[in-house]
GROMACS .gro file of C-alpha atoms in nm:
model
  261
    1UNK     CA    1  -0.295   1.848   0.237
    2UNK     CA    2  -0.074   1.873   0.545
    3UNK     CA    3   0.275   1.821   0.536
    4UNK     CA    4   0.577   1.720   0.784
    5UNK     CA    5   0.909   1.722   0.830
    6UNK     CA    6   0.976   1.408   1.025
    7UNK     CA    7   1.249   1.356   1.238
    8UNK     CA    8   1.459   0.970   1.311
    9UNK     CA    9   1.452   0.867   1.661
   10UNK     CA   10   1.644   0.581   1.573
   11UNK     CA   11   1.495   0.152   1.695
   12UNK     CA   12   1.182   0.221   1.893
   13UNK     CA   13   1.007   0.003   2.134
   14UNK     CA   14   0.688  -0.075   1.934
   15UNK     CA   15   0.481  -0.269   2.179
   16UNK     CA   16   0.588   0.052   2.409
   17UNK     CA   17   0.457   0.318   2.117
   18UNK     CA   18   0.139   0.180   2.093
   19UNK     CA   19   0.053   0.163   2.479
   20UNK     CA   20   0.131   0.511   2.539
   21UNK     CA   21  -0.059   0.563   2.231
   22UNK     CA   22  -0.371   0.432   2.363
   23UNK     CA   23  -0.309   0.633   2.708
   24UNK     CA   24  -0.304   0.956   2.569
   25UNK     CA   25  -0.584   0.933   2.335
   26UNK     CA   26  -0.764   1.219   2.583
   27UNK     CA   27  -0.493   1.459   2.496
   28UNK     CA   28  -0.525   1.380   2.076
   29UNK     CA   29  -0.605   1.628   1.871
   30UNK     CA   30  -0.765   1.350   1.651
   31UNK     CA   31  -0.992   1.160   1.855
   32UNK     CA   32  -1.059   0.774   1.875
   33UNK     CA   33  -1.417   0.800   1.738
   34UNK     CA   34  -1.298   0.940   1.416
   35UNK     CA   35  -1.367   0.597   1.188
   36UNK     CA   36  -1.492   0.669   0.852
   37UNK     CA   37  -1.356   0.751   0.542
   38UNK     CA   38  -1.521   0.785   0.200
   39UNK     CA   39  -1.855   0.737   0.388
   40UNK     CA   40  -1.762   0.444   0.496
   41UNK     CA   41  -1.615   0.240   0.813
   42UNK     CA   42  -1.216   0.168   0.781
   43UNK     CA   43  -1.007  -0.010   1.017
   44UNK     CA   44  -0.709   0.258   0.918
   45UNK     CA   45  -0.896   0.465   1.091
   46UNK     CA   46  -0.994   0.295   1.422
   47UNK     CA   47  -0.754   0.284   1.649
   48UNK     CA   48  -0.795  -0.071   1.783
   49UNK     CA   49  -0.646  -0.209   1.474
   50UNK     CA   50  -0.344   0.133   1.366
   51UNK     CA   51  -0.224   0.109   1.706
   52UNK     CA   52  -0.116  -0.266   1.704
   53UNK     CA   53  -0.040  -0.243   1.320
   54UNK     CA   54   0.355  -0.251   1.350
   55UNK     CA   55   0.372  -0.526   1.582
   56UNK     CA   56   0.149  -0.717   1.290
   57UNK     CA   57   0.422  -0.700   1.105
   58UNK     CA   58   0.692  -0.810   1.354
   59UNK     CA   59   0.454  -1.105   1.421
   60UNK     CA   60   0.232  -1.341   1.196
   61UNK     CA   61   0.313  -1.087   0.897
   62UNK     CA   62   0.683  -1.134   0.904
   63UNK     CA   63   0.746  -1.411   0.582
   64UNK     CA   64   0.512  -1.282   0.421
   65UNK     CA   65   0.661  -0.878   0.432
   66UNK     CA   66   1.000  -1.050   0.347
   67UNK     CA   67   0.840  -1.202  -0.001
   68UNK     CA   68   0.662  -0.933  -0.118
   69UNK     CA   69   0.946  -0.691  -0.080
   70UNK     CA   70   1.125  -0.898  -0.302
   71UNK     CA   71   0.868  -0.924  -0.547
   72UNK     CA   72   0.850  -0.561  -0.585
   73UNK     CA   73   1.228  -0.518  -0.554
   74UNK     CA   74   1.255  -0.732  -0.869
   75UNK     CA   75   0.957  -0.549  -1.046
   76UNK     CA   76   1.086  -0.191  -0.985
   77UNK     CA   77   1.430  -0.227  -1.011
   78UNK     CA   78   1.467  -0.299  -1.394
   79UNK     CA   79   1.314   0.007  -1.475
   80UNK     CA   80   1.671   0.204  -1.391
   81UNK     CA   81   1.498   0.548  -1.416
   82UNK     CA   82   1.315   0.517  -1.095
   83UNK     CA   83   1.581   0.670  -0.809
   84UNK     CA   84   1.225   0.855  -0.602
   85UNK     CA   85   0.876   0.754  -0.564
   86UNK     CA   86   0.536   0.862  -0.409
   87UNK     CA   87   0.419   0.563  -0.174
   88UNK     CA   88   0.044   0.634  -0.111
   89UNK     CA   89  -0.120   0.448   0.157
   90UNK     CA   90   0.219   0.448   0.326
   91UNK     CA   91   0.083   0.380   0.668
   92UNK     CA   92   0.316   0.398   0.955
   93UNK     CA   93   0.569   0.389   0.672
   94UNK     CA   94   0.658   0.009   0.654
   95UNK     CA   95   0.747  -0.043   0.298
   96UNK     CA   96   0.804   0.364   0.286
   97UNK     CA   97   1.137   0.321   0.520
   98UNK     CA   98   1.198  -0.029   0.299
   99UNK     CA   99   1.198   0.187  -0.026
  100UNK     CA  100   1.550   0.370   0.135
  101UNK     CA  101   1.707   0.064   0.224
  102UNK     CA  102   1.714  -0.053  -0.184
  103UNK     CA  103   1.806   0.311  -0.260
  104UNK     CA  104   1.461   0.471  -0.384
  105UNK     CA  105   1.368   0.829  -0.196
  106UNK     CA  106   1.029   0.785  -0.093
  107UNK     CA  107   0.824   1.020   0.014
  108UNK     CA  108   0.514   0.870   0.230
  109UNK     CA  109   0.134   1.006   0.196
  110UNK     CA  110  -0.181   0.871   0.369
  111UNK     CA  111  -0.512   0.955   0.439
  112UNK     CA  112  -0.502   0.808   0.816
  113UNK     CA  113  -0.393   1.063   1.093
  114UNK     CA  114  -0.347   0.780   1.346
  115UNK     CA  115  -0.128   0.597   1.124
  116UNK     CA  116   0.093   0.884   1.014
  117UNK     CA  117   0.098   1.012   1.361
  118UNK     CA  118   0.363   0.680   1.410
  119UNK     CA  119   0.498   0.741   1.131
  120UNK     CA  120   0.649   1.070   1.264
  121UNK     CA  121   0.785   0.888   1.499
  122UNK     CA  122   0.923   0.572   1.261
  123UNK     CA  123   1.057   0.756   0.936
  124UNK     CA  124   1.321   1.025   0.858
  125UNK     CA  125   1.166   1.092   0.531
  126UNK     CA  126   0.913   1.332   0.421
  127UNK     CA  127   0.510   1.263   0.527
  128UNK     CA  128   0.180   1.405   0.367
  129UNK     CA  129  -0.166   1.377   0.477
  130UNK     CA  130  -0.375   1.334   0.152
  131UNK     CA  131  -0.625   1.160  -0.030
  132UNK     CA  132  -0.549   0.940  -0.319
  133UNK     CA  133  -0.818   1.041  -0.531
  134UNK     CA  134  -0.687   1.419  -0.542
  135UNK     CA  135  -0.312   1.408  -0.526
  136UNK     CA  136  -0.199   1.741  -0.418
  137UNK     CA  137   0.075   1.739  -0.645
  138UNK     CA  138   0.173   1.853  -1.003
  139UNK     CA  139   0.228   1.657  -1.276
  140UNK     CA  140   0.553   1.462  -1.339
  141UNK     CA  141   0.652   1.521  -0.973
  142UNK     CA  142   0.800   1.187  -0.878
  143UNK     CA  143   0.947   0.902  -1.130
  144UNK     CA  144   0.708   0.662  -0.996
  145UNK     CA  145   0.407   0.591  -0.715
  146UNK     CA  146   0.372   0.315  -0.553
  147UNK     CA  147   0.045   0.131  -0.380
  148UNK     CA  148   0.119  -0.114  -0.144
  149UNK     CA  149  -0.136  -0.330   0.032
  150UNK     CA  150  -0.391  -0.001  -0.029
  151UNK     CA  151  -0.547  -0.036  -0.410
  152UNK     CA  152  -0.785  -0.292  -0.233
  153UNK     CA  153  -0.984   0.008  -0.074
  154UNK     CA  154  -1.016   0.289  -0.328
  155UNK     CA  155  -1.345   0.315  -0.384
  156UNK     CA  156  -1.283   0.523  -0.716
  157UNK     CA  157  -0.928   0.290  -0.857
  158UNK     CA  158  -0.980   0.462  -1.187
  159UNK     CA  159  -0.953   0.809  -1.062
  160UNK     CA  160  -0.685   0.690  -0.828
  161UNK     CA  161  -0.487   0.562  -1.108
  162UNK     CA  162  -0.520   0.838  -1.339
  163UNK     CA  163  -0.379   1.093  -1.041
  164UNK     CA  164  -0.094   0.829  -1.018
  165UNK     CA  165  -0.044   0.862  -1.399
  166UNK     CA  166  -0.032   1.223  -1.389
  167UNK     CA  167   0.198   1.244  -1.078
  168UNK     CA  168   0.440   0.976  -1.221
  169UNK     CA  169   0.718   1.033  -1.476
  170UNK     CA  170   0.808   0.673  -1.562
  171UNK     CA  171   0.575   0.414  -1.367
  172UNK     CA  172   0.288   0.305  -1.113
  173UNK     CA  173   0.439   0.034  -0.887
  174UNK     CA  174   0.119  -0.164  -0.686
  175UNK     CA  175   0.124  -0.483  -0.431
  176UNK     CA  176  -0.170  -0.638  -0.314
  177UNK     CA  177  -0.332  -0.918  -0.210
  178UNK     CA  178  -0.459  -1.184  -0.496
  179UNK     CA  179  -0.792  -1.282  -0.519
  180UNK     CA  180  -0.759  -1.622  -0.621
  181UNK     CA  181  -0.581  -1.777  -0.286
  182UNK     CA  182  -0.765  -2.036  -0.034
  183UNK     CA  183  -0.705  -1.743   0.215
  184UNK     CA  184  -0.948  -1.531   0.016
  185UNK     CA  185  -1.234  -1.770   0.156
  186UNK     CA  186  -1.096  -1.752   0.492
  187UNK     CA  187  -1.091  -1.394   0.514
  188UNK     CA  188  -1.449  -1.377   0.416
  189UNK     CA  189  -1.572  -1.661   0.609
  190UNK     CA  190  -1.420  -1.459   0.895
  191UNK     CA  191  -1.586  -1.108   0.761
  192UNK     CA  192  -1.913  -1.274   0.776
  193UNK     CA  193  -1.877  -1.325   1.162
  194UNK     CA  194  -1.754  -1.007   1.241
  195UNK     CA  195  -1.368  -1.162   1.330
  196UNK     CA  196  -1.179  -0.994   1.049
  197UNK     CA  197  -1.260  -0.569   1.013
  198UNK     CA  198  -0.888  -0.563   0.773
  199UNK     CA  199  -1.079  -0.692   0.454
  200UNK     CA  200  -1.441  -0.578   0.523
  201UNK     CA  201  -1.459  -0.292   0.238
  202UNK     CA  202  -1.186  -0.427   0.031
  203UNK     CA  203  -1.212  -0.506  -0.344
  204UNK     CA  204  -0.965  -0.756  -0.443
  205UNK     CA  205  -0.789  -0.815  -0.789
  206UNK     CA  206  -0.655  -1.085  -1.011
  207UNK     CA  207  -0.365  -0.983  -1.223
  208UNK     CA  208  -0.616  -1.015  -1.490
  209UNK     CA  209  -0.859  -0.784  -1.337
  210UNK     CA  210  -0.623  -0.519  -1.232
  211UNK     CA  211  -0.491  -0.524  -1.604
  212UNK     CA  212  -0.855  -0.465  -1.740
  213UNK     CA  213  -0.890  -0.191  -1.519
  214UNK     CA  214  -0.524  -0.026  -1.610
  215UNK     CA  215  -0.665  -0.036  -1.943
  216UNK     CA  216  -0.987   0.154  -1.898
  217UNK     CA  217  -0.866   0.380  -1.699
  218UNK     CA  218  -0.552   0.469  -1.885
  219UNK     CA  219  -0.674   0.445  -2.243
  220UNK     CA  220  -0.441   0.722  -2.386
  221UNK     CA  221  -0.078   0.569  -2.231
  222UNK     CA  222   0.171   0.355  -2.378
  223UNK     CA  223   0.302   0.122  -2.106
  224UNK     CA  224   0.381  -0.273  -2.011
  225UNK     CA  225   0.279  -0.457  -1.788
  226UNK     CA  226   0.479  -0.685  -1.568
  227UNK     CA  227   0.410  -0.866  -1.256
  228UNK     CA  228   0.479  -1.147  -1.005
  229UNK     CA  229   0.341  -1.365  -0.777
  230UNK     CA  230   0.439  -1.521  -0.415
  231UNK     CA  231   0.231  -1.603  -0.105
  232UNK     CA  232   0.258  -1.975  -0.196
  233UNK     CA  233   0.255  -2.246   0.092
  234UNK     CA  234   0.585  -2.257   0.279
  235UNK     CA  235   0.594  -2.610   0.169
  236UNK     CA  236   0.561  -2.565  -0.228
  237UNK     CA  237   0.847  -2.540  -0.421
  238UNK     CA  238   0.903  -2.199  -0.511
  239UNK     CA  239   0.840  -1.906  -0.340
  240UNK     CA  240   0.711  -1.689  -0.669
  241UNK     CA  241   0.603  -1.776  -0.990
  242UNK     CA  242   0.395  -1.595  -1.304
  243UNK     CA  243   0.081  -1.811  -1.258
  244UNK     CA  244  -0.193  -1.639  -1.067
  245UNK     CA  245  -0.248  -1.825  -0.784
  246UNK     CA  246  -0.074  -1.745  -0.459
  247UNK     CA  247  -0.194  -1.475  -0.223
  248UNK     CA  248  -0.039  -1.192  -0.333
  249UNK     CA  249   0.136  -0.987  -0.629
  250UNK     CA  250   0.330  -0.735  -0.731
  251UNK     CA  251   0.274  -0.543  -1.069
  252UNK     CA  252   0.431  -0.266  -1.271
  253UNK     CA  253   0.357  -0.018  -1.517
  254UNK     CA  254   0.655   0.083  -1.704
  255UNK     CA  255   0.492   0.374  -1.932
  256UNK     CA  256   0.721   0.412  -2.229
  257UNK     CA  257   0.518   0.747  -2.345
  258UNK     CA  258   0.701   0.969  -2.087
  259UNK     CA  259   0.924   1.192  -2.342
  260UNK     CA  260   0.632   1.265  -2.537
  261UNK     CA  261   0.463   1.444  -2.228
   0.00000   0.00000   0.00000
């Protein structure tokens, strides 16, 4: 695991980060032909796609951020015991710096060295380079851990989820993209020609199907479940609802066995 100490330059050009990025990818220590992880391909770890990944968000990504923060702000927030979490996946620390704002200390780990190596830059907070499957820290260490937008590409989720239930005091807080959303066909109709590299080795869930796997992987926890759905049309008439179509949700587990640990 490496850590950092990452220091707040304050509002930072984006566009401006990511071209001088790109121009001084001879002097890297990492190099732009690192692309695999887990034996496989990732676009986390091609630098076409983590350069340009903030500016996703300030862009087509925008409504959509804005609803699923709100999702998981409702989702977290009733469990009053959470006041620090583990993000994993954190990126260039989107949702980590998000987590402050509502008043959670986060502390952001990914397996990506070209996405962490913005996040220096973005987030005042503490960083780790790890991977998910072998969390480098001891049991109990933070009330919750949170997956956002990451699950999808775990190619072991049961392992993954049984480090976060170790690592976790009180509760595993996830957000992902639904499976059952007219944009699931798009995205693949788009894998198949070669137009969409985000989704290529992702494994999406239902609520259902997450919940089946929470249970088989956690067989020996007492917890509830709770969870949320948005990503509806801007035209429909809510903006979140408990049926589980829409193109993305946000689900807790609240484990009520944590005294007896």
């Amino acid at each position: 695991m490496f850590t950092f100490q990452s220091v707040a330059f304050g509002s930072l050009n984006t566009e401006k980060m990511s071209n001088e990025l790109i121009q001084k990818d001879k002097q890297s220590l990492v190099k732009n032909d690192l692309r695999s992880w887990q034996d496989r391909k990732e676009w986390f770890f091609n630098r076409d796609y983590t350069d340009t990944y903030e500016l996703y968000y300030e862009g087509p990504y925008k409504r959509a951020e804005q609803e699923q923060k709100k999702v998981m702000r409702d989702l977290i927030k009733k469990d009053t015991r959470i006041h620090e979490l583990l993000e994993y996946g954190c990126g260039t620390t989107r949702f980590t710096r998000w987590w402050h704002e509502i008043g959670i200390d986060a502390t952001g780990t990914d397996i990506s060295p070209f996405m962490l190596a913005q996040a220096l830059h973005l987030f005042g907070g503490n960083l780790a380079m790890a991977d998910s499957h072998f969390m480098p820290y001891k049991d109990n260490t933070f009330d919750a851990v949170a997956f956002m937008n990451t699950f999808e590409y775990y190619q072991n989720p049961k392992k993954v989820l049984q480090e976060a239930s170790r690592v976790a005091r009180y509760g595993i807080a996830m957000g992902m993209m639904n499976k059952i959303t007219p944009k699931f066909i798009r995205r693949r109709v788009q894998q198949t020609f070669g137009k969409n590299e985000f989704y290529r080795t992702a494994t999406f869930y239902t609520p259902k199907t997450l919940q089946n796997l929470i249970k088989e992987a956690l067989p020996d926890r007492n917890y509830k479940i709770t969870w949320k759905m948005t990503g509806l049309p801007s035209w429909f008439p809510v903006k979140e609802w408990k049926q589980s179509y829409g193109d993305f949700f946000g689900l807790y587990i609240q484990f009520e066995d944590d005294e007896k640990r």
